[in-house]
Amino acid sequence: MEVAALKLAGERNDVPHPSVQMPNKWSENHERLVVFDDGRGVKIVHDEVSNAEGASAVGADHPVPRNSDVYYYEVTIIDKGKNGHISIGFCTTEVDLSRLPGWDRGSWGYHGDDGHAFAGERDGTPFGPSFTTGDTIGCLIDFKIGKAF
């Protein structure tokens, strides 16, 4: 059994308009997730028999609003798990949550084990330093230019 845990860093987002809900906590939308700390922490538990890659994605409670120019969030890696396969990124609602962000079309991910960025592909490109337990990683999407960092 592999366990990886993440925790959102920073303060919750203010809602700019009553009809628009900004993402501000983890969603409990996957059977292998344990959400804690008022939705700000999440633990991913894998049974290696049912998930050979040992991968899962964690979504937010609300999607980033379409009218956002940019969106930024941070996570702190509490425990990298057995293999250290941690990715931070963005994806559409159609992306398979049993795989890391960036591996499938409609997703982008910065992977901690090798520091590569993946944009809907199995082979990434060098992006930044690797990250692991104890690190806080930020992720920004700029809708104006169509890029994530």
mmCIF file with all atom_site columns, N, CA and C in Angstrom, residues 83-88 109-118 124-132:
data_model
loop_
_atom_site.group_PDB
_atom_site.id
_atom_site.type_symbol
_atom_site.label_atom_id
_atom_site.label_alt_id
_atom_site.label_comp_id
_atom_site.label_asym_id
_atom_site.label_entity_id
_atom_site.label_seq_id
_atom_site.pdbx_PDB_ins_code
_atom_site.Cartn_x
_atom_site.Cartn_y
_atom_site.Cartn_z
_atom_site.occupancy
_atom_site.B_iso_or_equiv
_atom_site.pdbx_formal_charge
_atom_site.auth_seq_id
_atom_site.auth_comp_id
_atom_site.auth_asym_id
_atom_site.auth_atom_id
_atom_site.pdbx_PDB_model_num
ATOM 1  N N  . ASN A 1 83  ? 7.096  5.718  -4.144  1.00 0.00 ? 83  ASN A N  1
ATOM 2  C CA . ASN A 1 83  ? 7.857  5.958  -5.367  1.00 0.00 ? 83  ASN A CA 1
ATOM 3  C C  . ASN A 1 83  ? 8.150  7.424  -5.654  1.00 0.00 ? 83  ASN A C  1
ATOM 4  N N  . GLY A 1 84  ? 7.540  8.341  -4.932  1.00 0.00 ? 84  GLY A N  1
ATOM 5  C CA . GLY A 1 84  ? 7.784  9.763  -5.154  1.00 0.00 ? 84  GLY A CA 1
ATOM 6  C C  . GLY A 1 84  ? 7.181  10.313 -6.426  1.00 0.00 ? 84  GLY A C  1
ATOM 7  N N  . HIS A 1 85  ? 6.183  9.633  -6.960  1.00 0.00 ? 85  HIS A N  1
ATOM 8  C CA . HIS A 1 85  ? 5.531  10.104 -8.180  1.00 0.00 ? 85  HIS A CA 1
ATOM 9  C C  . HIS A 1 85  ? 4.455  11.120 -7.820  1.00 0.00 ? 85  HIS A C  1
ATOM 10 N N  . ILE A 1 86  ? 4.868  12.377 -7.737  1.00 0.00 ? 86  ILE A N  1
ATOM 11 C CA . ILE A 1 86  ? 3.966  13.468 -7.384  1.00 0.00 ? 86  ILE A CA 1
ATOM 12 C C  . ILE A 1 86  ? 3.979  14.446 -8.550  1.00 0.00 ? 86  ILE A C  1
ATOM 13 N N  . SER A 1 87  ? 2.817  14.949 -8.913  1.00 0.00 ? 87  SER A N  1
ATOM 14 C CA . SER A 1 87  ? 2.702  15.934 -9.983  1.00 0.00 ? 87  SER A CA 1
ATOM 15 C C  . SER A 1 87  ? 1.742  17.019 -9.536  1.00 0.00 ? 87  SER A C  1
ATOM 16 N N  . ILE A 1 88  ? 2.030  18.240 -9.914  1.00 0.00 ? 88  ILE A N  1
ATOM 17 C CA . ILE A 1 88  ? 1.137  19.357 -9.648  1.00 0.00 ? 88  ILE A CA 1
ATOM 18 C C  . ILE A 1 88  ? 0.760  19.941 -11.004 1.00 0.00 ? 88  ILE A C  1
ATOM 19 N N  . GLY A 1 109 ? 1.079  18.865 -16.285 1.00 0.00 ? 109 GLY A N  1
ATOM 20 C CA . GLY A 1 109 ? 1.619  18.559 -14.969 1.00 0.00 ? 109 GLY A CA 1
ATOM 21 C C  . GLY A 1 109 ? 3.118  18.738 -14.886 1.00 0.00 ? 109 GLY A C  1
ATOM 22 N N  . TYR A 1 110 ? 3.565  19.207 -13.725 1.00 0.00 ? 110 TYR A N  1
ATOM 23 C CA . TYR A 1 110 ? 4.981  19.340 -13.379 1.00 0.00 ? 110 TYR A CA 1
ATOM 24 C C  . TYR A 1 110 ? 5.274  18.198 -12.415 1.00 0.00 ? 110 TYR A C  1
ATOM 25 N N  . HIS A 1 111 ? 6.133  17.280 -12.825 1.00 0.00 ? 111 HIS A N  1
ATOM 26 C CA . HIS A 1 111 ? 6.375  16.048 -12.080 1.00 0.00 ? 111 HIS A CA 1
ATOM 27 C C  . HIS A 1 111 ? 7.587  16.173 -11.165 1.00 0.00 ? 111 HIS A C  1
ATOM 28 N N  . GLY A 1 112 ? 7.391  15.783 -9.909  1.00 0.00 ? 112 GLY A N  1
ATOM 29 C CA . GLY A 1 112 ? 8.420  15.931 -8.895  1.00 0.00 ? 112 GLY A CA 1
ATOM 30 C C  . GLY A 1 112 ? 9.572  14.960 -8.995  1.00 0.00 ? 112 GLY A C  1
ATOM 31 N N  . ASP A 1 113 ? 9.347  13.770 -9.546  1.00 0.00 ? 113 ASP A N  1
ATOM 32 C CA . ASP A 1 113 ? 10.416 12.769 -9.571  1.00 0.00 ? 113 ASP A CA 1
ATOM 33 C C  . ASP A 1 113 ? 11.544 13.132 -10.530 1.00 0.00 ? 113 ASP A C  1
ATOM 34 N N  . ASP A 1 114 ? 11.221 13.844 -11.627 1.00 0.00 ? 114 ASP A N  1
ATOM 35 C CA . ASP A 1 114 ? 12.257 14.172 -12.608 1.00 0.00 ? 114 ASP A CA 1
ATOM 36 C C  . ASP A 1 114 ? 12.314 15.654 -12.981 1.00 0.00 ? 114 ASP A C  1
ATOM 37 N N  . GLY A 1 115 ? 11.387 16.480 -12.473 1.00 0.00 ? 115 GLY A N  1
ATOM 38 C CA . GLY A 1 115 ? 11.393 17.904 -12.792 1.00 0.00 ? 115 GLY A CA 1
ATOM 39 C C  . GLY A 1 115 ? 10.945 18.230 -14.204 1.00 0.00 ? 115 GLY A C  1
ATOM 40 N N  . HIS A 1 116 ? 10.272 17.289 -14.866 1.00 0.00 ? 116 HIS A N  1
ATOM 41 C CA . HIS A 1 116 ? 9.795  17.515 -16.227 1.00 0.00 ? 116 HIS A CA 1
ATOM 42 C C  . HIS A 1 116 ? 8.344  17.996 -16.224 1.00 0.00 ? 116 HIS A C  1
ATOM 43 N N  . ALA A 1 117 ? 7.990  18.746 -17.256 1.00 0.00 ? 117 ALA A N  1
ATOM 44 C CA . ALA A 1 117 ? 6.605  19.161 -17.478 1.00 0.00 ? 117 ALA A CA 1
ATOM 45 C C  . ALA A 1 117 ? 6.023  18.281 -18.579 1.00 0.00 ? 117 ALA A C  1
ATOM 46 N N  . PHE A 1 118 ? 4.770  17.897 -18.394 1.00 0.00 ? 118 PHE A N  1
ATOM 47 C CA . PHE A 1 118 ? 4.063  17.048 -19.344 1.00 0.00 ? 118 PHE A CA 1
ATOM 48 C C  . PHE A 1 118 ? 2.792  17.774 -19.767 1.00 0.00 ? 118 PHE A C  1
ATOM 49 N N  . GLY A 1 124 ? 7.934  13.937 -21.135 1.00 0.00 ? 124 GLY A N  1
ATOM 50 C CA . GLY A 1 124 ? 7.956  15.333 -20.737 1.00 0.00 ? 124 GLY A CA 1
ATOM 51 C C  . GLY A 1 124 ? 9.199  16.050 -21.227 1.00 0.00 ? 124 GLY A C  1
ATOM 52 N N  . THR A 1 125 ? 9.257  17.348 -20.907 1.00 0.00 ? 125 THR A N  1
ATOM 53 C CA . THR A 1 125 ? 10.413 18.167 -21.233 1.00 0.00 ? 125 THR A CA 1
ATOM 54 C C  . THR A 1 125 ? 10.974 18.747 -19.937 1.00 0.00 ? 125 THR A C  1
ATOM 55 N N  . PRO A 1 126 ? 12.293 18.932 -19.852 1.00 0.00 ? 126 PRO A N  1
ATOM 56 C CA . PRO A 1 126 ? 12.867 19.518 -18.639 1.00 0.00 ? 126 PRO A CA 1
ATOM 57 C C  . PRO A 1 126 ? 12.187 20.847 -18.320 1.00 0.00 ? 126 PRO A C  1
ATOM 58 N N  . PHE A 1 127 ? 11.822 21.035 -17.044 1.00 0.00 ? 127 PHE A N  1
ATOM 59 C CA . PHE A 1 127 ? 11.055 22.221 -16.658 1.00 0.00 ? 127 PHE A CA 1
ATOM 60 C C  . PHE A 1 127 ? 11.651 22.926 -15.447 1.00 0.00 ? 127 PHE A C  1
ATOM 61 N N  . GLY A 1 128 ? 11.998 22.169 -14.413 1.00 0.00 ? 128 GLY A N  1
ATOM 62 C CA . GLY A 1 128 ? 12.512 22.765 -13.181 1.00 0.00 ? 128 GLY A CA 1
ATOM 63 C C  . GLY A 1 128 ? 13.114 21.697 -12.302 1.00 0.00 ? 128 GLY A C  1
ATOM 64 N N  . PRO A 1 129 ? 13.432 22.066 -11.060 1.00 0.00 ? 129 PRO A N  1
ATOM 65 C CA . PRO A 1 129 ? 14.022 21.072 -10.156 1.00 0.00 ? 129 PRO A CA 1
ATOM 66 C C  . PRO A 1 129 ? 13.002 20.014 -9.748  1.00 0.00 ? 129 PRO A C  1
ATOM 67 N N  . SER A 1 130 ? 13.498 18.852 -9.353  1.00 0.00 ? 130 SER A N  1
ATOM 68 C CA . SER A 1 130 ? 12.600 17.835 -8.807  1.00 0.00 ? 130 SER A CA 1
ATOM 69 C C  . SER A 1 130 ? 12.114 18.324 -7.445  1.00 0.00 ? 130 SER A C  1
ATOM 70 N N  . PHE A 1 131 ? 11.022 17.736 -6.946  1.00 0.00 ? 131 PHE A N  1
ATOM 71 C CA . PHE A 1 131 ? 10.515 18.095 -5.621  1.00 0.00 ? 131 PHE A CA 1
ATOM 72 C C  . PHE A 1 131 ? 10.058 16.850 -4.897  1.00 0.00 ? 131 PHE A C  1
ATOM 73 N N  . THR A 1 132 ? 10.000 16.950 -3.565  1.00 0.00 ? 132 THR A N  1
ATOM 74 C CA . THR A 1 132 ? 9.742  15.783 -2.734  1.00 0.00 ? 132 THR A CA 1
ATOM 75 C C  . THR A 1 132 ? 9.179  16.214 -1.380  1.00 0.00 ? 132 THR A C  1
#
